[in-house]
Tab-separated table of C-alpha atoms in Angstrom:
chain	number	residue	atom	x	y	z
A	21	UNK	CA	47.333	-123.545	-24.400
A	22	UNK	CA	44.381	-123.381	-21.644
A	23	UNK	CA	44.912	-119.637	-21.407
A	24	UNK	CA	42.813	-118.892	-24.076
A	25	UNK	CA	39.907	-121.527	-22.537
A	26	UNK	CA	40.919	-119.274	-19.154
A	27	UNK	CA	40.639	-115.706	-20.522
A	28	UNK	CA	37.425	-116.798	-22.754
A	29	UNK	CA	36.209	-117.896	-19.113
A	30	UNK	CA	37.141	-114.591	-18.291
A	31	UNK	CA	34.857	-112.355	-20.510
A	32	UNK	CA	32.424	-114.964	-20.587
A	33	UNK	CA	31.909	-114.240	-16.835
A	34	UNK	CA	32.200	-110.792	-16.914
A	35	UNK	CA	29.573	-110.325	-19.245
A	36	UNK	CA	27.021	-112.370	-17.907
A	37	UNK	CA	27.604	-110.272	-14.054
A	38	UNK	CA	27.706	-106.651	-16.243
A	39	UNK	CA	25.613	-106.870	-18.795
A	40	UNK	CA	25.710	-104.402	-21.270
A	41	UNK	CA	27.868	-101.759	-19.606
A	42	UNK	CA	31.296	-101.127	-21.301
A	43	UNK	CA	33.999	-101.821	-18.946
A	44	UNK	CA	37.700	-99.895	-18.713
A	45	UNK	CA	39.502	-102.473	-16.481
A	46	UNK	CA	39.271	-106.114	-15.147
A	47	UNK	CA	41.789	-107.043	-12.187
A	48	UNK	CA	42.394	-110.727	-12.132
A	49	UNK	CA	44.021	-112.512	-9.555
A	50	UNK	CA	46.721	-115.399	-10.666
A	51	UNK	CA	48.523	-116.895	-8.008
A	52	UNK	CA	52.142	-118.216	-9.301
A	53	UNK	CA	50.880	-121.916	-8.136
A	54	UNK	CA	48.198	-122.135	-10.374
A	55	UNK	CA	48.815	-123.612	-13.165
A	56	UNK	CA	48.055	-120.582	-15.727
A	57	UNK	CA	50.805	-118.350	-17.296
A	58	UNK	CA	49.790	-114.315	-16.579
A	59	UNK	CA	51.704	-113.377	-19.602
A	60	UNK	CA	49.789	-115.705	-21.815
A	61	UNK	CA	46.481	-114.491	-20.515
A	62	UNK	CA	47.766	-110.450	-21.296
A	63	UNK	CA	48.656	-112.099	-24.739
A	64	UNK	CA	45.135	-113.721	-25.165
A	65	UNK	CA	42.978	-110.485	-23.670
A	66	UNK	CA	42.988	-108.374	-26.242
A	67	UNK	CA	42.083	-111.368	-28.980
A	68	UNK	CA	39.227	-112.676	-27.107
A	69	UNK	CA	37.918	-109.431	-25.757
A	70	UNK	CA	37.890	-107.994	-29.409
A	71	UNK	CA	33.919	-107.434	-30.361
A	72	UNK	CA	33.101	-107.618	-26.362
A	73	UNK	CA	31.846	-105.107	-23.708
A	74	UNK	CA	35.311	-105.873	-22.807
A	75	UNK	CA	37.654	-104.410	-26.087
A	76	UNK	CA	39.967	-102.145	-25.210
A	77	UNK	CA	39.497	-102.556	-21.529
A	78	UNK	CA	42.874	-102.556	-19.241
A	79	UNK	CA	44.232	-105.331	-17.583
A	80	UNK	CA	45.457	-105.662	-14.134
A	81	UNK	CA	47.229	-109.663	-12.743
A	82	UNK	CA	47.858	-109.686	-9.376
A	83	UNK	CA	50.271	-112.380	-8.967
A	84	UNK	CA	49.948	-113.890	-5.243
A	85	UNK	CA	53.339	-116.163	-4.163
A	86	UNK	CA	52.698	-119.648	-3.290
A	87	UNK	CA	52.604	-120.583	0.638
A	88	UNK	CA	52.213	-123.187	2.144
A	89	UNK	CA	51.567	-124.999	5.671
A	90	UNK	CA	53.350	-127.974	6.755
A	91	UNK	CA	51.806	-130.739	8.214
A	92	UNK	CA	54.036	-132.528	10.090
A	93	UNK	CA	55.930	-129.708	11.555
A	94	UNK	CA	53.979	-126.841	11.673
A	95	UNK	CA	56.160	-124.326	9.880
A	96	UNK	CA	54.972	-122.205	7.435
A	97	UNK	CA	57.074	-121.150	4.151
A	98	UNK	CA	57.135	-119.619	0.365
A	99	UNK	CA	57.469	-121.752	-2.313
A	100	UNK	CA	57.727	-120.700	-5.815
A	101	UNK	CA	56.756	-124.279	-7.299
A	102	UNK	CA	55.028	-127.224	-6.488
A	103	UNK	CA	57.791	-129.783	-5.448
A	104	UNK	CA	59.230	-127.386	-2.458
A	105	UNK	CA	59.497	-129.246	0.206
A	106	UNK	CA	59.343	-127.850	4.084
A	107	UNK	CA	62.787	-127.521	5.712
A	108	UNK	CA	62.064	-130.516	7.648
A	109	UNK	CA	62.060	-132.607	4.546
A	110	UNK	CA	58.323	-133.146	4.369
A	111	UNK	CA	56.289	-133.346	1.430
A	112	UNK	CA	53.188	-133.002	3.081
A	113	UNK	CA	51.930	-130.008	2.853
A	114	UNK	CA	48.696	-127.336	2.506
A	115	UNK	CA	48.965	-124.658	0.227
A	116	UNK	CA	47.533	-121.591	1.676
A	117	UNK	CA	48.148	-119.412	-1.188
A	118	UNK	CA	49.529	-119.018	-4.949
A	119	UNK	CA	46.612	-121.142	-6.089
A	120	UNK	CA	43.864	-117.984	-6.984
A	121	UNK	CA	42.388	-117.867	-10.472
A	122	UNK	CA	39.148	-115.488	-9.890
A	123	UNK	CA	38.240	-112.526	-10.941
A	124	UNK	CA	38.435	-110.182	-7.993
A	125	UNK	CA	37.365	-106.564	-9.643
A	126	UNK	CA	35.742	-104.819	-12.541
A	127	UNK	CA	35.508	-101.069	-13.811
A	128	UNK	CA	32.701	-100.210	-16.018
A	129	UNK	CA	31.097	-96.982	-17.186
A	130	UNK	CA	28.289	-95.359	-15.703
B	9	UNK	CA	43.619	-93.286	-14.502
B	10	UNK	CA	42.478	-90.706	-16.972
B	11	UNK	CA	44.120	-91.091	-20.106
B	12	UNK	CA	44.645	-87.928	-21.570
B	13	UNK	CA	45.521	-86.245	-18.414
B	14	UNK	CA	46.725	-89.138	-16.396
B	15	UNK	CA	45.980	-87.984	-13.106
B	16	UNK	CA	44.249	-90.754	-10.889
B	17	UNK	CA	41.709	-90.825	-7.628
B	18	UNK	CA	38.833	-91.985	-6.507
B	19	UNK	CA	37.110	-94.649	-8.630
B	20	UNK	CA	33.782	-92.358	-9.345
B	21	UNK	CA	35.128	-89.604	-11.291
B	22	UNK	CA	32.879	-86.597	-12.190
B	23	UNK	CA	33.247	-84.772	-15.260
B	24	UNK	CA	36.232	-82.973	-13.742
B	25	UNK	CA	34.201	-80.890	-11.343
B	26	UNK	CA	36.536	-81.508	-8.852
B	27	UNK	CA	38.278	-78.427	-9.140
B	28	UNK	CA	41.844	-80.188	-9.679
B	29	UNK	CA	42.445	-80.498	-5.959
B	30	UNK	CA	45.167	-83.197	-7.266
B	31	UNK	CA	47.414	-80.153	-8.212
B	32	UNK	CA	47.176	-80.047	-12.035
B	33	UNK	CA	45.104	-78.151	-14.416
B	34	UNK	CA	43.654	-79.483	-17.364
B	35	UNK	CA	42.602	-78.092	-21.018
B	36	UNK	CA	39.109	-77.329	-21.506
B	37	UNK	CA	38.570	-80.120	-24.087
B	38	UNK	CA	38.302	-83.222	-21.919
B	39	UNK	CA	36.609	-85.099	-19.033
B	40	UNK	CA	36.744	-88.119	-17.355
B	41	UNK	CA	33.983	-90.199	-17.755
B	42	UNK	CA	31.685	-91.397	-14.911
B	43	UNK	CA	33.041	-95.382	-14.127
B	44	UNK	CA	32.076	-97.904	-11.400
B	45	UNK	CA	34.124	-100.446	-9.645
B	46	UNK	CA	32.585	-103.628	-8.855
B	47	UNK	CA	34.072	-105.964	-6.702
B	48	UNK	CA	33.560	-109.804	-7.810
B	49	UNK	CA	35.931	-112.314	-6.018
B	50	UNK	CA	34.441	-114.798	-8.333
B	51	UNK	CA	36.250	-117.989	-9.366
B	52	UNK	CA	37.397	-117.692	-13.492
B	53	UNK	CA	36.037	-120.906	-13.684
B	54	UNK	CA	33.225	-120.699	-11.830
B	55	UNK	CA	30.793	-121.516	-14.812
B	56	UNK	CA	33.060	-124.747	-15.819
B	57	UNK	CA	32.867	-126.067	-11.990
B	58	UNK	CA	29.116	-125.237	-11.722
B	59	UNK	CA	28.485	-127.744	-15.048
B	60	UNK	CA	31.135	-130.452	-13.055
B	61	UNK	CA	28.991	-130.529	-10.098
B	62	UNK	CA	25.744	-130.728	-12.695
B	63	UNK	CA	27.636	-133.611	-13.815
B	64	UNK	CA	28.963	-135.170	-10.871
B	65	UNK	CA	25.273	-135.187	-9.355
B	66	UNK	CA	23.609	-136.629	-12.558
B	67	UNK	CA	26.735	-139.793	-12.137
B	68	UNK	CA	25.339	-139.946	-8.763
B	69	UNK	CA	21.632	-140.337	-9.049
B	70	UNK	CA	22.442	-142.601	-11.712
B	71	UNK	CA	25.490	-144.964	-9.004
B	72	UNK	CA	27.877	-144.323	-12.448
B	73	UNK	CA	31.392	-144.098	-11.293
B	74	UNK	CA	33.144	-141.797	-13.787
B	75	UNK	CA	36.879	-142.268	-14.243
B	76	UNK	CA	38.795	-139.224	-15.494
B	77	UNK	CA	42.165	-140.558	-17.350
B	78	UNK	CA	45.197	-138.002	-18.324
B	79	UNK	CA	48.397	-138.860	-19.953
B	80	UNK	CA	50.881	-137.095	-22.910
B	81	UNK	CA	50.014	-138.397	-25.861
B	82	UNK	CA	51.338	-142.390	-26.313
B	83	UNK	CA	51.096	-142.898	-22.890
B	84	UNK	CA	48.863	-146.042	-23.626
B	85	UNK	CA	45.444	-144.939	-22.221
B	86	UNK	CA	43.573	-146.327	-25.303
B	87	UNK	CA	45.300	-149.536	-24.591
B	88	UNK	CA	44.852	-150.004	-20.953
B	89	UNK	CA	41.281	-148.969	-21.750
B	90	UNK	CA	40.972	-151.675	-24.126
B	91	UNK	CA	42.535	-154.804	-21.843
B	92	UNK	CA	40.051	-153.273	-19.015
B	93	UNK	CA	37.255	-154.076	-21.240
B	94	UNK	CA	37.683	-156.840	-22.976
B	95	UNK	CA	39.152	-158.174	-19.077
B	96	UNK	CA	36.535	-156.393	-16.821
B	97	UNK	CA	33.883	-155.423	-18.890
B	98	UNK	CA	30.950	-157.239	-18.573
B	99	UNK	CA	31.557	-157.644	-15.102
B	100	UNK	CA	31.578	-153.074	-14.436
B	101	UNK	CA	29.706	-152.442	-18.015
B	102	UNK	CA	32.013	-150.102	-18.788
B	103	UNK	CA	30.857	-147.100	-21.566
B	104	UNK	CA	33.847	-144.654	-22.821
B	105	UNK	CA	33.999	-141.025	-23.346
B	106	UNK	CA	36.912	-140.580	-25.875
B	107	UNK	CA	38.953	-137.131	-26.514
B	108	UNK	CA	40.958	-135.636	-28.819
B	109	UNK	CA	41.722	-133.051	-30.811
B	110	UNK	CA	40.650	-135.091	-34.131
B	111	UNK	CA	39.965	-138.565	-35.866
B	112	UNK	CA	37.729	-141.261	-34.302
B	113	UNK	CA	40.060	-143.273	-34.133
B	114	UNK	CA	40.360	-144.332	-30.486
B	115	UNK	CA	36.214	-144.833	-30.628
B	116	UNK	CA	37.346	-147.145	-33.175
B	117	UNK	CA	38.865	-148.893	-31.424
B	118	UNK	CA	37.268	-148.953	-28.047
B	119	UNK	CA	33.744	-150.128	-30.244
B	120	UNK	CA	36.017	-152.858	-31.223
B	121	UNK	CA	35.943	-154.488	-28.115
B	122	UNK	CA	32.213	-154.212	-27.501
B	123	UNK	CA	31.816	-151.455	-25.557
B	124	UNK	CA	29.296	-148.403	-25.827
B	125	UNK	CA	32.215	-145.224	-27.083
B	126	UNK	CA	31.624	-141.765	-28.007
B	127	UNK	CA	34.351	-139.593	-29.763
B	128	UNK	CA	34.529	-135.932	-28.668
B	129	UNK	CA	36.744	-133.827	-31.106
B	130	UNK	CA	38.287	-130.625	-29.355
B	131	UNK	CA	39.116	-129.280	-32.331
B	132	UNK	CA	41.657	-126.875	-31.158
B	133	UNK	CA	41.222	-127.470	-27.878
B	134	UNK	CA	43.748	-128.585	-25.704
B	135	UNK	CA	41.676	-130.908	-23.108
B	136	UNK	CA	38.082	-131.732	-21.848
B	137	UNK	CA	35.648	-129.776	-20.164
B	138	UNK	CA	32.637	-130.455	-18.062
B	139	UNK	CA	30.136	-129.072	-21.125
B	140	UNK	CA	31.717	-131.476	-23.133
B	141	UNK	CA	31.430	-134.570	-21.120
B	142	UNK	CA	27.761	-133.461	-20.281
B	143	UNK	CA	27.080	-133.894	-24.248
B	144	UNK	CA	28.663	-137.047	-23.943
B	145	UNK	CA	26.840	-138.444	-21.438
B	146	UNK	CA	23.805	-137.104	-22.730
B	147	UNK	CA	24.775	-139.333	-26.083
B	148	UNK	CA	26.590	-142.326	-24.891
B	149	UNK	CA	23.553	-142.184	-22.364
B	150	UNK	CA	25.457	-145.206	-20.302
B	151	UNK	CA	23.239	-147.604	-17.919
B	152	UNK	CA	22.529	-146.820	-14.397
B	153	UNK	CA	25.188	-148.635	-12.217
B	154	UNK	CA	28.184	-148.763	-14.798
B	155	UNK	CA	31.283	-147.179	-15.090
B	156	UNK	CA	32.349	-144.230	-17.741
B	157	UNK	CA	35.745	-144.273	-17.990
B	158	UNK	CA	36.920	-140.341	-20.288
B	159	UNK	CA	40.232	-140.686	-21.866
B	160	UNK	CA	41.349	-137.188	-21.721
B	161	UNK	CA	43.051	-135.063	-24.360
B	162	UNK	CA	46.841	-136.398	-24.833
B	163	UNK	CA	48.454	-133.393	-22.804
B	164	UNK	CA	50.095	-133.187	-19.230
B	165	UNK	CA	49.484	-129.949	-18.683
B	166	UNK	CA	45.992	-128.202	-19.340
B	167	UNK	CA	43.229	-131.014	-18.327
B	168	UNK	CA	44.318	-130.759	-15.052
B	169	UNK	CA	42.692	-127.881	-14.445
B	170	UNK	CA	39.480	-128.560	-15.702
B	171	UNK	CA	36.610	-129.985	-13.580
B	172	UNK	CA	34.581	-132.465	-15.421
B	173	UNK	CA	32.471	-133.701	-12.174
B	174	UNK	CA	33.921	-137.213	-12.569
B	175	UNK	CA	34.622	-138.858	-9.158
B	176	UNK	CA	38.247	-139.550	-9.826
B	177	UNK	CA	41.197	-138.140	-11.691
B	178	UNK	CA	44.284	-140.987	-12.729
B	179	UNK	CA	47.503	-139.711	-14.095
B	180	UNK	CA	48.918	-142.004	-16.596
B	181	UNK	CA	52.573	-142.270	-17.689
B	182	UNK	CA	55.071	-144.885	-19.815
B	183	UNK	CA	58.157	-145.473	-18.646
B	184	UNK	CA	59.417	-144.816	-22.366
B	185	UNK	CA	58.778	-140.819	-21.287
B	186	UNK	CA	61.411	-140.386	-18.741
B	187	UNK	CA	61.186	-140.793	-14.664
B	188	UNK	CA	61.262	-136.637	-14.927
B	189	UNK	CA	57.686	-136.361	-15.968
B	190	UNK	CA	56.379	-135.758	-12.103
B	191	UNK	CA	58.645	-132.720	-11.595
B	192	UNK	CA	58.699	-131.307	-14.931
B	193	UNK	CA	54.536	-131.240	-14.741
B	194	UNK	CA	53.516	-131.170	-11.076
B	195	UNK	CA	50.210	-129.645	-11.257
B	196	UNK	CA	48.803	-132.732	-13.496
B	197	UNK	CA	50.078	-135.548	-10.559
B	198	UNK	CA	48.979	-133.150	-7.885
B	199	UNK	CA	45.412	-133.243	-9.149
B	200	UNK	CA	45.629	-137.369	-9.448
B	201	UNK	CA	43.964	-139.411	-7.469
B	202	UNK	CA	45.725	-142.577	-8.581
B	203	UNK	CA	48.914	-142.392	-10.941
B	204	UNK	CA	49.942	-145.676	-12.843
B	205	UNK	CA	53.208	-146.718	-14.612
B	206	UNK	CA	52.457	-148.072	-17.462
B	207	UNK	CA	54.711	-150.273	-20.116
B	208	UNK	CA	57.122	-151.658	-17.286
B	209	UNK	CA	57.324	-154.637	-19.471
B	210	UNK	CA	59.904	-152.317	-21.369
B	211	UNK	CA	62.017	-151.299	-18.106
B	212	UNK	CA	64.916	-153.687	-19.242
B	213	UNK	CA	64.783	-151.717	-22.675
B	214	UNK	CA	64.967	-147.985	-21.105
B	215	UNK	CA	66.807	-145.714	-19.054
B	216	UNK	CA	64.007	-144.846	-16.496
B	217	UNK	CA	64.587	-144.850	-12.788
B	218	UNK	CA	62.142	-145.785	-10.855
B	219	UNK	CA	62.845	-144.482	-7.643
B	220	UNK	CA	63.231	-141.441	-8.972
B	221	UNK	CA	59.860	-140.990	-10.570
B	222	UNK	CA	58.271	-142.086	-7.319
B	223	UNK	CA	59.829	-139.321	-4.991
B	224	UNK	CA	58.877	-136.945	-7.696
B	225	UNK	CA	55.186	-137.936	-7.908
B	226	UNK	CA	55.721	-137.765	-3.905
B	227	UNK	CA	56.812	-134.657	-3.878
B	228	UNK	CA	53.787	-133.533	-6.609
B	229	UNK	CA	51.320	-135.281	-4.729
B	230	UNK	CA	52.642	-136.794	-1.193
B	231	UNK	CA	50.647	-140.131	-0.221
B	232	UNK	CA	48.995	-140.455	-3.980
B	233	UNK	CA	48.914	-144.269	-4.385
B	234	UNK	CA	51.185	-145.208	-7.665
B	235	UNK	CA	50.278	-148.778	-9.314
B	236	UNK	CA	53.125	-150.437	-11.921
B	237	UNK	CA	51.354	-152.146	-14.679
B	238	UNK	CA	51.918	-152.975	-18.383
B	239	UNK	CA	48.585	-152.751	-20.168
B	240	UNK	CA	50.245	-154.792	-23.013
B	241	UNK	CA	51.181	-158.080	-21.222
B	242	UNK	CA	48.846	-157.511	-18.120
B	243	UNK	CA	51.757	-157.691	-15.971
B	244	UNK	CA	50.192	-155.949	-12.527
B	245	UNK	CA	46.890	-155.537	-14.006
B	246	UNK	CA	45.204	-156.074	-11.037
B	247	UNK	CA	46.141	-153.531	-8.824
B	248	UNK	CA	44.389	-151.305	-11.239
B	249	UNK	CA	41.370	-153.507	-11.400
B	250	UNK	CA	40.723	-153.979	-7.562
B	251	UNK	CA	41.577	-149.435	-7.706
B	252	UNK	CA	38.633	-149.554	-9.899
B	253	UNK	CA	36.221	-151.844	-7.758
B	254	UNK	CA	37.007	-150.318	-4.485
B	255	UNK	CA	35.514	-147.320	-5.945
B	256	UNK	CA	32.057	-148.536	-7.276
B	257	UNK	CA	29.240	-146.827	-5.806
């Protein structure tokens, strides 16, 4: 399960950009395209952060939906997995979003 | 939010001198405490792809083309990487980074054939990363101008999304695992640069359509180049091989 290599990536990162400050929340952003399970990451959180700057902190996921770009036609469309294909029948396509794994916020105490 | 009072606002709360504008009173024995919100937009793997490109630059400097090969477990990767050598490698001096969860036993035998191999145990892990290939590069310590093939962890799903800074990513699968693998586990053959099909000297033996496996690695992946080989009888063999020397630096 690479959620626990992703959430350990998680704290890891967090503590190295806060330092020592104890922090109440970390908003994540996991698009549904990208490969990592939001539910497993809630399930690893509170496991990895124990012992951290980071136990007993809240979790937010934003989950972005996948969309994409296609290229021979132009259109743009949701997809909610990876073998969608555009309308016109074309594979070929550019994800514009449901891809994000970043951190995108952190709360910490004064 | 505050927990004991749950009322919410602004993200720099004082200790609740703010006169309960938001409509509530509170109790005398609490206050919120003082908190900060700092915005980071950083990649979760940041750190990981920072030691890939560390990686990829050291392959570089050195004109080592590193190979990156994924497959489930069985898939034949030890044996393809085997042939390769004993076919191709004194021609590409080919060196092997070898993972898995346990045993030395691929190592084994890659050493077998002659060629430089360094085991890297996972443990639990579930796939390589790009600080574990840099301490295998730093031991297997391979010759300027060669080629470092990594036979990934034995798992469709997790190496994918792990950067190791090699220059190209191939997607191994058997035709003993079912034509379904492409759709079932997209994000592995959308990262591939190449995809082979390996044991087709067993098609007669199996239910596997073909066609079918190629629309889905299509559909994964559209234009990925897909090469049919066995690795056992050598049957196609050299589509991989002139894959491999196009790609020398």
């Amino acid at each position: 399960m690479h959620e626990m290599a992703i959430t350990q990536s998680v704290i890891q990162a967090v503590c190295e950009r806060m330092g020592d400050a104890p922090v109440q929340r970390v908003c994540l952003e996991i698009g549904t395209l990208s490969g990592v399970v939001a539910d497993s990451v809630r399930f690893c959180f509170d496991l990895v952060t124990a012992g951290t700057t980071l136990e007993g902190a809240s979790l937010e996921i934003i989950q972005p939906t996948g969309r994409a770009r296609c290229r021979d036609c132009g259109a743009e469309f949701e997809l909610n997995d990876l073998l969608v294909l555009c309308e016109c029948g074309s594979a070929n396509r550019e994800l514009l979003a449901g891809e994000e794994l970043k951190i995108r916020e952190v709360e910490v105490l004064v | 939010m505050c927990a004991t009072c749950g009322c919410s606002g602004s993200t720099i709360l004082e200790d609740h001198e703010h006169g309960h504008e938001h409509g509530h009173e509170h109790g005398p024995g609490h206050s919120h405490p003082e908190t900060r919100t700092v915005t980071l937009e950083q990649a979760v793997l940041a750190r990981n792809d920072g030691l890939a490109e560390i990686n990829r630059k050291w392959l570089a400097e050195r004109g080592i083309l590193a190979v990156n090969l994924m497959s489930s477990p069985g898939a034949g990767k030890t044996t393809l990487l085997e042939r390769t050598i004993r076919e191709l490698g004194a021609e590409l001096r080919v060196s092997v980074v070898e993972g898995d969860q346990e045993t030395v036993l691929d190592a084994d035998r890659i050493r077998a054939t002659g060629a430089p191999a360094v085991q890297i145990n996972t443990g639990s892990g579930c796939h390589l990363d790009a600080q574990m290939l840099a301490g295998g590069l730093q031991t297997l310590d391979p010759p300027d101008n060669s080629v470092v093939l990594i036979e990934n962890v034995g798992n469709l799903v997790c190496p994918a999304l792990f950067d190791l800074g090699e220059q190209a990513r191939v997607v191994i699968t058997s035709v003993t695992e079912g034509a379904e693998k492409p759709r079932k586990y997209p994000q592995m053959f959308r990262a591939a640069d190449l995809v082979l099909l390996n044991k087709t000297d067993l098609l007669p033996y199996v239910d596997f359509d073909v066609d079918s496996f190629l629309e889905g690695a299509r559909r994964a992946n559209p234009g990925v180049e897909v090469l049919q080989l066995s690795a056992t009888t050598g049957d196609g063999i050299d589509g991989w091989y002139g894959w491999l020397r196009a790609r020398l630096p």
